[in-house]
Amino acid sequence: MNRRTTSALLALVAVPALLTGCETSSEDKGEGGAGPGAEAGSALAAVDTLTVKGRAPRTGYDRDRFGSAWADTDSNRCPTRDDILKRDLKDVRYQGGGCRVVSGKLAPDPYTGREVTFRRGRSQVDIDHLVALSDAWQKGAFRWEPSKRIAFANDPLNLLAVDAGTNRGKSDGDTATWLPPNKSYRCAYVAGQVAVKKKYGVWVTAAERDAMRNVLAKCPAEKLPSGGSPTKAPPRFRAP
Protein backbone atom coordinates (compact mmCIF):
# COMPACT_ATOMS: atom_id res chain seq x y z
CA MET A 1 0.00 0.00 0.00
CA ASN A 2 1.48 3.34 -1.02
CA ARG A 3 1.69 6.46 1.13
CA ARG A 4 -1.18 8.23 -0.69
CA THR A 5 -3.62 5.32 -0.12
CA THR A 6 -2.65 5.04 3.54
CA SER A 7 -3.29 8.77 4.10
CA ALA A 8 -6.74 8.50 2.48
CA LEU A 9 -7.75 5.60 4.70
CA LEU A 10 -6.63 7.44 7.84
CA ALA A 11 -8.71 10.46 6.81
CA LEU A 12 -11.83 8.30 6.39
CA VAL A 13 -11.35 6.82 9.85
CA ALA A 14 -10.95 10.29 11.38
CA VAL A 15 -14.17 11.76 9.89
CA PRO A 16 -16.70 9.82 12.08
CA ALA A 17 -14.65 10.64 15.15
CA LEU A 18 -14.75 14.35 14.29
CA LEU A 19 -18.48 14.24 13.64
CA THR A 20 -19.12 12.47 16.95
CA GLY A 21 -17.14 15.14 18.76
CA CYS A 22 -19.40 17.85 17.27
CA GLU A 23 -22.67 16.36 18.53
CA THR A 24 -24.49 18.10 21.38
CA SER A 25 -25.92 15.81 24.02
CA SER A 26 -29.46 16.41 25.31
CA GLU A 27 -27.97 17.27 28.68
CA ASP A 28 -26.02 20.15 27.12
CA LYS A 29 -29.05 21.71 25.40
CA GLY A 30 -31.01 24.41 27.17
CA GLU A 31 -28.74 24.78 30.17
CA GLY A 32 -30.86 25.21 33.28
CA GLY A 33 -33.90 23.75 31.49
CA ALA A 34 -36.55 21.40 32.75
CA GLY A 35 -34.17 18.44 32.51
CA PRO A 36 -34.81 14.71 32.22
CA GLY A 37 -37.43 14.74 34.99
CA ALA A 38 -39.94 16.53 32.76
CA GLU A 39 -42.47 14.09 31.31
CA ALA A 40 -43.94 14.50 27.85
CA GLY A 41 -47.21 16.40 28.07
CA SER A 42 -46.34 17.78 31.50
CA ALA A 43 -46.54 21.41 32.54
CA LEU A 44 -42.85 21.26 33.45
CA ALA A 45 -41.89 20.26 29.92
CA ALA A 46 -44.10 23.02 28.51
CA VAL A 47 -42.29 25.74 30.46
CA ASP A 48 -39.34 25.51 28.08
CA THR A 49 -41.61 26.15 25.07
CA LEU A 50 -42.51 29.63 26.35
CA THR A 51 -40.79 32.69 24.92
CA VAL A 52 -38.58 34.50 27.43
CA LYS A 53 -38.38 38.29 27.17
CA GLY A 54 -38.34 41.34 29.38
CA ARG A 55 -41.54 42.92 30.63
CA ALA A 56 -42.84 45.70 28.36
CA PRO A 57 -44.18 48.97 29.82
CA ARG A 58 -47.75 49.03 31.16
CA THR A 59 -48.35 52.07 28.96
CA GLY A 60 -51.74 51.96 27.25
CA TYR A 61 -53.23 49.26 29.47
CA ASP A 62 -56.92 49.57 30.26
CA ARG A 63 -59.43 46.88 31.23
CA ASP A 64 -61.61 48.04 28.33
CA ARG A 65 -58.91 46.89 25.89
CA PHE A 66 -60.08 43.34 26.74
CA GLY A 67 -63.74 44.08 26.02
CA SER A 68 -66.70 44.44 28.35
CA ALA A 69 -66.45 42.32 31.48
CA TRP A 70 -67.77 38.76 31.30
CA ALA A 71 -68.94 38.86 27.70
CA ASP A 72 -70.91 35.81 26.57
CA THR A 73 -68.30 34.75 24.04
CA ASP A 74 -69.47 31.11 24.01
CA SER A 75 -73.00 32.26 23.08
CA ASN A 76 -74.76 30.15 25.73
CA ARG A 77 -76.78 33.19 26.91
CA CYS A 78 -75.00 33.30 30.26
CA PRO A 79 -72.27 35.78 31.22
CA THR A 80 -68.84 34.22 31.57
CA ARG A 81 -68.81 34.98 35.32
CA ASP A 82 -71.90 32.85 35.89
CA ASP A 83 -70.44 30.06 33.76
CA ILE A 84 -67.39 29.90 36.04
CA LEU A 85 -69.44 30.13 39.24
CA LYS A 86 -71.59 27.26 37.99
CA ARG A 87 -68.47 25.22 37.18
CA ASP A 88 -66.52 25.88 40.39
CA LEU A 89 -69.10 26.22 43.17
CA LYS A 90 -70.95 23.52 45.07
CA ASP A 91 -74.57 23.68 46.27
CA VAL A 92 -75.33 26.20 43.53
CA ARG A 93 -78.67 28.01 43.54
CA TYR A 94 -80.04 29.99 40.62
CA GLN A 95 -82.46 32.83 40.06
CA GLY A 96 -84.93 32.50 37.24
CA GLY A 97 -83.56 29.40 35.54
CA GLY A 98 -80.15 27.83 35.25
CA CYS A 99 -77.95 30.84 34.47
CA ARG A 100 -77.87 33.55 37.14
CA VAL A 101 -76.03 32.08 40.14
CA VAL A 102 -77.22 33.60 43.43
CA SER A 103 -75.45 31.41 45.99
CA GLY A 104 -73.06 28.52 46.46
CA LYS A 105 -69.88 27.43 48.20
CA LEU A 106 -66.25 27.18 47.29
CA ALA A 107 -65.47 23.99 49.16
CA PRO A 108 -62.57 24.42 49.29
CA ASP A 109 -61.27 27.66 47.88
CA PRO A 110 -58.17 26.66 45.87
CA TYR A 111 -56.08 29.63 47.01
CA THR A 112 -56.58 29.24 50.77
CA GLY A 113 -57.96 25.73 51.27
CA ARG A 114 -60.87 27.18 53.26
CA GLU A 115 -64.58 27.02 52.55
CA VAL A 116 -65.89 30.32 51.19
CA THR A 117 -69.54 31.27 50.77
CA PHE A 118 -70.84 32.99 47.66
CA ARG A 119 -73.92 35.18 47.87
CA ARG A 120 -74.69 37.49 45.02
CA GLY A 121 -74.40 41.14 45.97
CA ARG A 122 -72.19 40.55 49.02
CA SER A 123 -69.84 37.96 47.65
CA GLN A 124 -66.57 36.81 49.15
CA VAL A 125 -65.77 35.12 45.83
CA ASP A 126 -63.95 36.61 42.84
CA ILE A 127 -63.39 35.20 39.39
CA ASP A 128 -59.62 35.40 38.95
CA HIS A 129 -57.69 35.52 35.71
CA LEU A 130 -54.86 33.02 36.32
CA VAL A 131 -52.78 35.17 34.00
CA ALA A 132 -53.80 38.71 34.89
CA LEU A 133 -54.88 40.97 32.06
CA SER A 134 -52.27 43.57 32.97
CA ASP A 135 -49.55 40.91 33.08
CA ALA A 136 -50.60 39.66 29.65
CA TRP A 137 -50.63 43.22 28.31
CA GLN A 138 -47.02 43.72 29.33
CA LYS A 139 -46.00 40.39 27.81
CA GLY A 140 -47.48 40.56 24.35
CA ALA A 141 -51.20 41.36 24.51
CA PHE A 142 -50.57 45.02 23.64
CA ARG A 143 -49.86 43.75 20.12
CA TRP A 144 -52.97 41.58 19.74
CA GLU A 145 -56.11 42.12 17.76
CA PRO A 146 -59.09 43.05 19.99
CA SER A 147 -60.84 39.74 19.29
CA LYS A 148 -57.91 37.84 20.81
CA ARG A 149 -57.86 40.02 23.93
CA ILE A 150 -61.61 39.52 24.40
CA ALA A 151 -61.21 35.76 24.04
CA PHE A 152 -58.34 35.78 26.54
CA ALA A 153 -60.38 37.65 29.15
CA ASN A 154 -63.26 35.19 28.90
CA ASP A 155 -61.49 31.87 28.33
CA PRO A 156 -62.49 29.32 31.01
CA LEU A 157 -58.93 27.97 30.85
CA ASN A 158 -57.80 31.29 32.34
CA LEU A 159 -60.58 31.70 34.92
CA LEU A 160 -61.05 30.40 38.45
CA ALA A 161 -63.47 31.14 41.30
CA VAL A 162 -61.41 32.04 44.38
CA ASP A 163 -61.46 33.82 47.72
CA ALA A 164 -61.88 37.54 46.99
CA GLY A 165 -59.47 38.89 49.57
CA THR A 166 -56.65 36.58 48.57
CA ASN A 167 -57.20 37.33 44.90
CA ARG A 168 -56.98 41.06 45.47
CA GLY A 169 -53.69 40.55 47.25
CA LYS A 170 -52.40 38.81 44.14
CA SER A 171 -53.23 41.81 41.95
CA ASP A 172 -51.45 41.28 38.59
CA GLY A 173 -48.59 39.20 39.98
CA ASP A 174 -46.96 36.42 37.98
CA THR A 175 -45.41 33.20 39.30
CA ALA A 176 -42.21 35.03 40.27
CA THR A 177 -44.06 37.47 42.53
CA TRP A 178 -47.13 35.61 43.84
CA LEU A 179 -48.21 32.05 44.64
CA PRO A 180 -51.34 30.80 46.43
CA PRO A 181 -50.96 30.49 50.22
CA ASN A 182 -52.39 26.97 49.84
CA LYS A 183 -49.17 25.13 48.97
CA SER A 184 -51.01 21.99 47.87
CA TYR A 185 -52.56 23.97 44.99
CA ARG A 186 -49.38 25.57 43.68
CA CYS A 187 -48.58 22.89 41.11
CA ALA A 188 -52.04 23.10 39.55
CA TYR A 189 -51.96 26.90 39.70
CA VAL A 190 -48.64 27.24 37.91
CA ALA A 191 -49.58 24.54 35.39
CA GLY A 192 -52.67 26.61 34.57
CA GLN A 193 -50.58 29.72 34.00
CA VAL A 194 -48.20 27.80 31.73
CA ALA A 195 -51.14 26.43 29.73
CA VAL A 196 -52.69 29.87 29.23
CA LYS A 197 -49.40 31.50 28.26
CA LYS A 198 -48.60 28.70 25.82
CA LYS A 199 -52.07 28.81 24.24
CA TYR A 200 -52.03 32.57 23.67
CA GLY A 201 -48.32 33.12 23.10
CA VAL A 202 -47.87 35.30 26.19
CA TRP A 203 -44.19 35.49 27.00
CA VAL A 204 -42.51 35.11 30.41
CA THR A 205 -39.62 36.88 32.07
CA ALA A 206 -36.52 34.88 32.99
CA ALA A 207 -37.41 35.17 36.69
CA GLU A 208 -40.94 33.95 35.98
CA ARG A 209 -39.70 30.97 33.95
CA ASP A 210 -37.32 29.98 36.74
CA ALA A 211 -40.09 30.28 39.34
CA MET A 212 -42.35 28.07 37.20
CA ARG A 213 -39.61 25.46 36.94
CA ASN A 214 -38.97 25.54 40.68
CA VAL A 215 -42.63 24.89 41.52
CA LEU A 216 -43.23 22.25 38.84
CA ALA A 217 -39.98 20.39 39.55
CA LYS A 218 -41.70 19.19 42.74
CA CYS A 219 -44.54 17.68 40.68
CA PRO A 220 -43.00 16.69 37.31
CA ALA A 221 -46.02 14.57 36.38
CA GLU A 222 -48.44 17.53 36.64
CA LYS A 223 -50.27 17.58 33.32
CA LEU A 224 -50.59 20.67 31.19
CA PRO A 225 -54.28 21.70 31.24
CA SER A 226 -56.00 22.08 27.91
CA GLY A 227 -59.33 23.15 26.46
CA GLY A 228 -61.16 26.39 26.94
CA SER A 229 -62.52 28.56 24.18
CA PRO A 230 -61.12 29.63 20.79
CA THR A 231 -58.46 32.34 20.81
CA LYS A 232 -60.67 34.73 18.85
CA ALA A 233 -64.01 36.06 20.07
CA PRO A 234 -67.01 36.18 17.71
CA PRO A 235 -67.04 39.28 15.47
CA ARG A 236 -70.01 40.84 17.29
CA PHE A 237 -67.75 41.69 20.25
CA ARG A 238 -65.72 44.87 20.17
CA ALA A 239 -62.89 46.41 22.16
CA PRO A 240 -60.75 49.53 21.61
XYZ file of N, CA, C and O in Angstrom, residues 95-206:
448
model
N -81.297 31.959 40.096
C -82.462 32.827 40.064
C -83.024 32.840 38.656
O -82.318 33.167 37.692
N -84.259 32.433 38.531
C -84.934 32.504 37.241
C -84.351 31.602 36.179
O -84.118 32.037 35.049
N -84.087 30.356 36.515
C -83.561 29.405 35.544
C -82.199 28.887 35.946
O -81.837 28.873 37.123
N -81.425 28.465 34.963
C -80.145 27.830 35.247
C -78.940 28.646 34.843
O -77.908 28.083 34.483
N -79.058 29.990 34.904
C -77.952 30.835 34.470
C -77.440 31.731 35.590
O -76.266 31.665 35.947
N -78.288 32.552 36.150
C -77.870 33.550 37.142
C -77.635 32.882 38.492
O -78.575 32.518 39.204
N -76.386 32.732 38.879
C -76.026 32.083 40.141
C -76.208 33.087 41.272
O -75.659 34.195 41.240
N -76.976 32.689 42.302
C -77.216 33.600 43.430
C -76.530 33.137 44.708
O -76.312 33.940 45.617
N -76.167 31.861 44.803
C -75.450 31.405 45.995
C -74.745 30.090 45.698
O -75.042 29.398 44.720
N -73.810 29.760 46.578
C -73.058 28.517 46.458
C -71.874 28.544 47.406
O -71.713 29.479 48.198
N -71.043 27.524 47.320
C -69.879 27.431 48.200
C -68.646 27.018 47.402
O -68.726 26.153 46.532
N -67.549 27.668 47.734
C -66.250 27.179 47.294
C -65.777 26.236 48.384
O -65.465 26.681 49.498
N -65.765 24.971 48.114
C -65.466 23.988 49.160
C -64.504 22.930 48.627
O -64.928 21.879 48.182
N -63.181 23.224 48.705
C -62.569 24.416 49.295
C -62.199 25.445 48.241
O -62.182 25.158 47.050
N -61.871 26.646 48.737
C -61.266 27.657 47.881
C -59.858 27.200 47.522
O -59.075 26.852 48.410
N -59.492 27.176 46.235
C -58.166 26.655 45.868
C -57.003 27.475 46.408
O -55.935 26.924 46.683
N -57.192 28.783 46.596
C -56.082 29.629 47.013
C -55.766 29.554 48.501
O -54.623 29.763 48.904
N -56.791 29.277 49.322
C -56.576 29.235 50.771
C -56.823 27.868 51.388
O -56.356 27.599 52.487
N -57.585 27.028 50.702
C -57.958 25.733 51.266
C -59.161 25.808 52.187
O -59.597 24.790 52.723
N -59.717 27.012 52.370
C -60.866 27.182 53.261
C -62.167 27.132 52.468
O -62.188 27.306 51.254
N -63.256 26.932 53.180
C -64.577 27.020 52.555
C -65.002 28.478 52.516
O -64.909 29.191 53.515
N -65.474 28.929 51.372
C -65.887 30.322 51.194
C -67.301 30.326 50.629
O -67.609 29.592 49.693
N -68.142 31.179 51.199
C -69.537 31.273 50.773
C -69.712 32.338 49.705
O -69.139 33.436 49.801
N -70.481 32.008 48.684
C -70.838 32.987 47.662
C -72.304 33.355 47.818
O -73.184 32.489 47.842
N -72.562 34.654 47.934
C -73.919 35.183 47.868
C -73.884 36.412 46.975
O -73.119 37.336 47.219
N -74.718 36.398 45.983
C -74.694 37.494 45.017
C -75.007 38.821 45.699
O -75.937 38.916 46.494
N -74.192 39.825 45.396
C -74.397 41.140 45.968
C -73.533 41.415 47.182
O -73.249 42.563 47.492
N -73.108 40.381 47.890
C -72.191 40.551 49.023
C -71.209 39.372 49.030
O -70.979 38.714 50.041
N -70.636 39.161 47.880
C -69.837 37.960 47.651
C -68.440 38.063 48.237
O -67.809 39.125 48.217
N -67.960 36.943 48.748
C -66.570 36.807 49.148
C -65.783 36.028 48.098
O -64.682 35.566 48.351
N -66.376 35.895 46.912
C -65.769 35.119 45.828
C -65.512 36.020 44.625
O -66.388 36.776 44.202
N -64.307 35.944 44.092
C -63.949 36.615 42.835
C -63.738 35.569 41.751
O -63.445 34.401 42.044
N -63.841 36.006 40.509
C -63.389 35.196 39.389
C -62.023 35.746 38.986
O -61.913 36.877 38.501
N -60.988 34.956 39.216
C -59.617 35.398 38.953
C -59.177 34.998 37.552
O -59.510 33.912 37.073
N -58.434 35.889 36.912
C -57.687 35.520 35.711
C -56.359 34.923 36.182
O -55.548 35.639 36.794
N -56.136 33.646 35.926
C -54.865 33.022 36.320
C -53.692 33.858 35.819
O -52.756 34.151 36.557
N -53.736 34.205 34.560
C -52.782 35.165 33.999
C -53.519 36.494 33.935
O -54.457 36.664 33.153
N -53.116 37.419 34.794
C -53.802 38.706 34.892
C -53.763 39.460 33.569
O -52.804 39.347 32.792
N -54.807 40.232 33.320
C -54.885 40.970 32.062
C -53.724 41.956 31.926
O -53.141 42.086 30.848
N -53.388 42.629 33.009
C -52.266 43.565 32.968
C -50.944 42.850 32.711
O -50.099 43.341 31.951
N -50.767 41.688 33.317
C -49.553 40.912 33.080
C -49.463 40.502 31.616
O -48.407 40.612 30.982
N -50.583 40.041 31.065
C -50.600 39.655 29.653
C -50.313 40.849 28.753
O -49.586 40.736 27.755
N -50.857 42.012 29.111
C -50.634 43.218 28.315
C -49.150 43.527 28.183
O -48.649 43.849 27.107
N -48.442 43.402 29.308
C -47.017 43.725 29.329
C -46.145 42.634 28.706
O -44.942 42.838 28.530
N -46.762 41.510 28.363
C -46.004 40.393 27.812
C -46.590 39.917 26.483
O -46.595 38.726 26.183
N -47.077 40.882 25.715
C -47.481 40.563 24.352
C -48.863 40.987 23.941
O -49.104 41.234 22.756
N -49.812 41.084 24.893
C -51.197 41.359 24.510
C -51.397 42.757 23.945
O -52.381 43.011 23.245
N -50.460 43.668 24.216
C -50.571 45.018 23.641
C -50.488 44.979 22.122
O -50.904 45.932 21.450
N -49.991 43.883 21.573
C -49.863 43.751 20.118
C -51.059 43.026 19.481
O -51.161 42.982 18.259
N -51.916 42.450 20.275
C -52.967 41.577 19.742
C -54.101 42.355 19.100
O -54.348 43.522 19.414
N -54.833 41.633 18.251
C -56.112 42.122 17.757
C -57.126 42.104 18.905
O -57.048 41.245 19.795
N -58.098 43.019 18.908
C -59.088 43.049 19.985
C -59.805 41.715 20.205
O -60.082 41.342 21.345
N -60.099 40.992 19.136
C -60.837 39.738 19.290
C -60.055 38.714 20.110
O -60.639 37.922 20.860
N -58.736 38.760 20.022
C -57.913 37.839 20.813
C -57.906 38.259 22.273
O -57.966 37.409 23.178
N -57.831 39.554 22.542
C -57.865 40.022 23.926
C -59.199 39.695 24.586
O -59.251 39.300 25.753
N -60.288 39.849 23.856
C -61.609 39.522 24.404
C -61.703 38.033 24.717
O -62.196 37.630 25.781
N -61.204 37.213 23.803
C -61.207 35.759 24.041
C -60.379 35.409 25.266
O -60.787 34.585 26.100
N -59.224 36.028 25.403
C -58.338 35.776 26.539
C -59.029 36.091 27.858
O -58.937 35.331 28.829
N -59.735 37.208 27.912
C -60.380 37.645 29.149
C -61.542 36.762 29.555
O -61.945 36.767 30.724
N -62.085 36.001 28.615
C -63.265 35.189 28.896
C -63.041 33.690 28.708
O -63.994 32.916 28.743
N -61.800 33.285 28.550
C -61.489 31.872 28.326
C -61.562 31.112 29.651
O -60.819 31.423 30.597
N -62.408 30.092 29.768
C -62.489 29.319 31.010
C -61.155 28.723 31.447
O -60.943 28.489 32.638
N -60.247 28.487 30.494
C -58.928 27.967 30.851
C -58.171 28.953 31.737
O -57.314 28.556 32.527
N -58.502 30.239 31.618
C -57.798 31.289 32.343
C -58.593 31.820 33.535
O -58.211 32.831 34.123
N -59.693 31.169 33.900
C -60.585 31.701 34.922
C -60.806 30.707 36.050
O -60.917 29.500 35.825
N -60.911 31.243 37.270
C -61.046 30.398 38.455
C -61.780 31.172 39.541
O -61.432 32.327 39.830
N -62.787 30.539 40.147
C -63.474 31.136 41.299
C -62.606 30.950 42.536
O -62.183 29.833 42.842
N -62.333 32.067 43.245
C -61.407 32.038 44.377
C -61.853 33.010 45.461
O -62.717 33.865 45.242
N -61.227 32.894 46.619
C -61.459 33.821 47.718
C -61.114 35.249 47.291
O -60.010 35.513 46.783
N -62.042 36.178 47.500
C -61.880 37.538 46.991
C -60.687 38.256 47.612
O -59.899 38.895 46.915
N -60.555 38.180 48.920
C -59.466 38.893 49.574
C -58.098 38.428 49.122
O -57.196 39.241 48.877
N -57.932 37.128 49.001
C -56.653 36.577 48.565
C -56.362 36.980 47.126
O -55.228 37.350 46.784
N -57.385 36.958 46.302
C -57.195 37.332 44.903
C -56.771 38.787 44.771
O -55.906 39.123 43.944
N -57.321 39.650 45.576
C -56.979 41.065 45.467
C -55.567 41.330 45.974
O -54.909 42.283 45.560
N -55.086 40.462 46.850
C -53.692 40.546 47.252
C -52.742 40.130 46.148
O -51.612 40.615 46.059
N -53.215 39.244 45.295
C -52.401 38.812 44.142
C -52.209 39.949 43.145
O -51.126 40.095 42.574
N -53.255 40.733 42.923
C -53.234 41.811 41.945
C -52.866 41.237 40.569
O -53.477 40.270 40.117
N -51.831 41.790 39.910
C -51.452 41.283 38.585
C -50.130 40.526 38.649
O -49.387 40.463 37.679
N -49.838 39.928 39.803
C -48.585 39.203 39.979
C -48.467 37.983 39.089
O -49.462 37.346 38.736
N -47.225 37.655 38.719
C -46.959 36.418 37.982
C -46.348 35.401 38.946
O -46.259 35.648 40.154
N -45.918 34.268 38.437
C -45.407 33.205 39.304
C -44.187 33.648 40.106
O -43.962 33.167 41.212
N -43.412 34.579 39.568
C -42.207 35.031 40.266
C -42.533 35.925 41.454
O -41.701 36.082 42.354
N -43.734 36.511 41.475
C -44.062 37.473 42.530
C -45.218 37.049 43.419
O -45.420 37.646 44.481
N -45.997 36.032 43.014
C -47.132 35.614 43.841
C -47.461 34.147 43.595
O -47.503 33.692 42.445
N -47.717 33.423 44.686
C -48.208 32.048 44.635
C -49.317 31.896 45.665
O -49.325 32.598 46.686
N -50.259 30.987 45.465
C -51.342 30.804 46.429
C -50.799 30.400 47.803
O -49.863 29.596 47.887
N -51.372 30.930 48.881
C -50.964 30.491 50.220
C -51.148 28.989 50.430
O -50.385 28.371 51.164
N -52.142 28.407 49.765
C -52.391 26.968 49.837
C -51.344 26.233 49.011
O -51.446 26.120 47.798
N -50.306 25.736 49.675
C -49.173 25.133 48.967
C -49.575 23.911 48.152
O -48.974 23.622 47.126
N -50.605 23.199 48.583
C -51.011 21.988 47.866
C -51.628 22.310 46.502
O -51.782 21.414 45.664
N -51.971 23.580 46.280
C -52.565 23.967 44.993
C -51.548 24.598 44.046
O -51.859 24.865 42.889
N -50.333 24.801 44.495
C -49.384 25.567 43.683
C -49.033 24.889 42.369
O -48.872 25.554 41.343
N -48.904 23.582 42.363
C -48.577 22.892 41.106
C -49.673 23.104 40.069
O -49.396 23.443 38.913
N -50.923 22.922 40.478
C -52.039 23.100 39.554
C -52.144 24.555 39.101
O -52.442 24.834 37.929
N -51.885 25.471 40.011
C -51.963 26.901 39.700
C -50.929 27.284 38.642
O -51.256 27.918 37.637
N -49.695 26.890 38.854
C -48.637 27.236 37.908
C -48.845 26.513 36.577
O -48.636 27.083 35.503
N -49.290 25.265 36.634
C -49.583 24.535 35.393
C -50.642 25.268 34.576
O -50.556 25.352 33.344
N -51.644 25.835 35.265
C -52.672 26.610 34.570
C -52.107 27.844 33.907
O -52.460 28.173 32.764
N -51.206 28.535 34.598
C -50.580 29.719 33.996
C -49.751 29.339 32.767
O -49.783 30.037 31.746
N -49.011 28.253 32.874
C -48.202 27.802 31.728
C -49.115 27.496 30.542
O -48.829 27.876 29.398
N -50.227 26.797 30.810
C -51.143 26.427 29.733
C -51.711 27.654 29.032
O -51.789 27.704 27.790
N -52.114 28.654 29.808
C -52.689 29.870 29.226
C -51.643 30.624 28.413
O -51.907 31.073 27.290
N -50.443 30.758 28.962
C -49.399 31.504 28.260
C -48.974 30.783 26.976
O -48.698 31.421 25.950
N -48.949 29.476 27.021
C -48.603 28.702 25.820
C -49.703 28.838 24.763
O -49.425 29.052 23.577
N -50.952 28.746 25.179
C -52.073 28.807 24.240
C -52.119 30.148 23.513
O -52.365 30.198 22.300
N -51.876 31.233 24.241
C -52.029 32.570 23.665
C -50.706 33.216 23.232
O -50.718 34.313 22.689
N -49.594 32.554 23.494
C -48.316 33.117 23.102
C -47.878 34.276 23.977
O -47.160 35.168 23.508
N -48.317 34.274 25.238
C -47.871 35.303 26.191
C -46.472 34.920 26.660
O -46.237 33.787 27.071
N -45.544 35.845 26.610
C -44.192 35.485 27.000
C -44.007 35.535 28.517
O -44.904 35.983 29.251
N -42.859 35.086 28.990
C -42.508 35.110 30.410
C -41.162 35.791 30.587
O -40.342 35.805 29.668
N -40.939 36.357 31.757
C -39.620 36.876 32.072
C -38.733 35.713 32.523
O -39.232 34.629 32.859
N -37.438 35.929 32.546
C -36.523 34.878 32.990
C -36.812 34.485 34.435
O -36.800 33.295 34.785
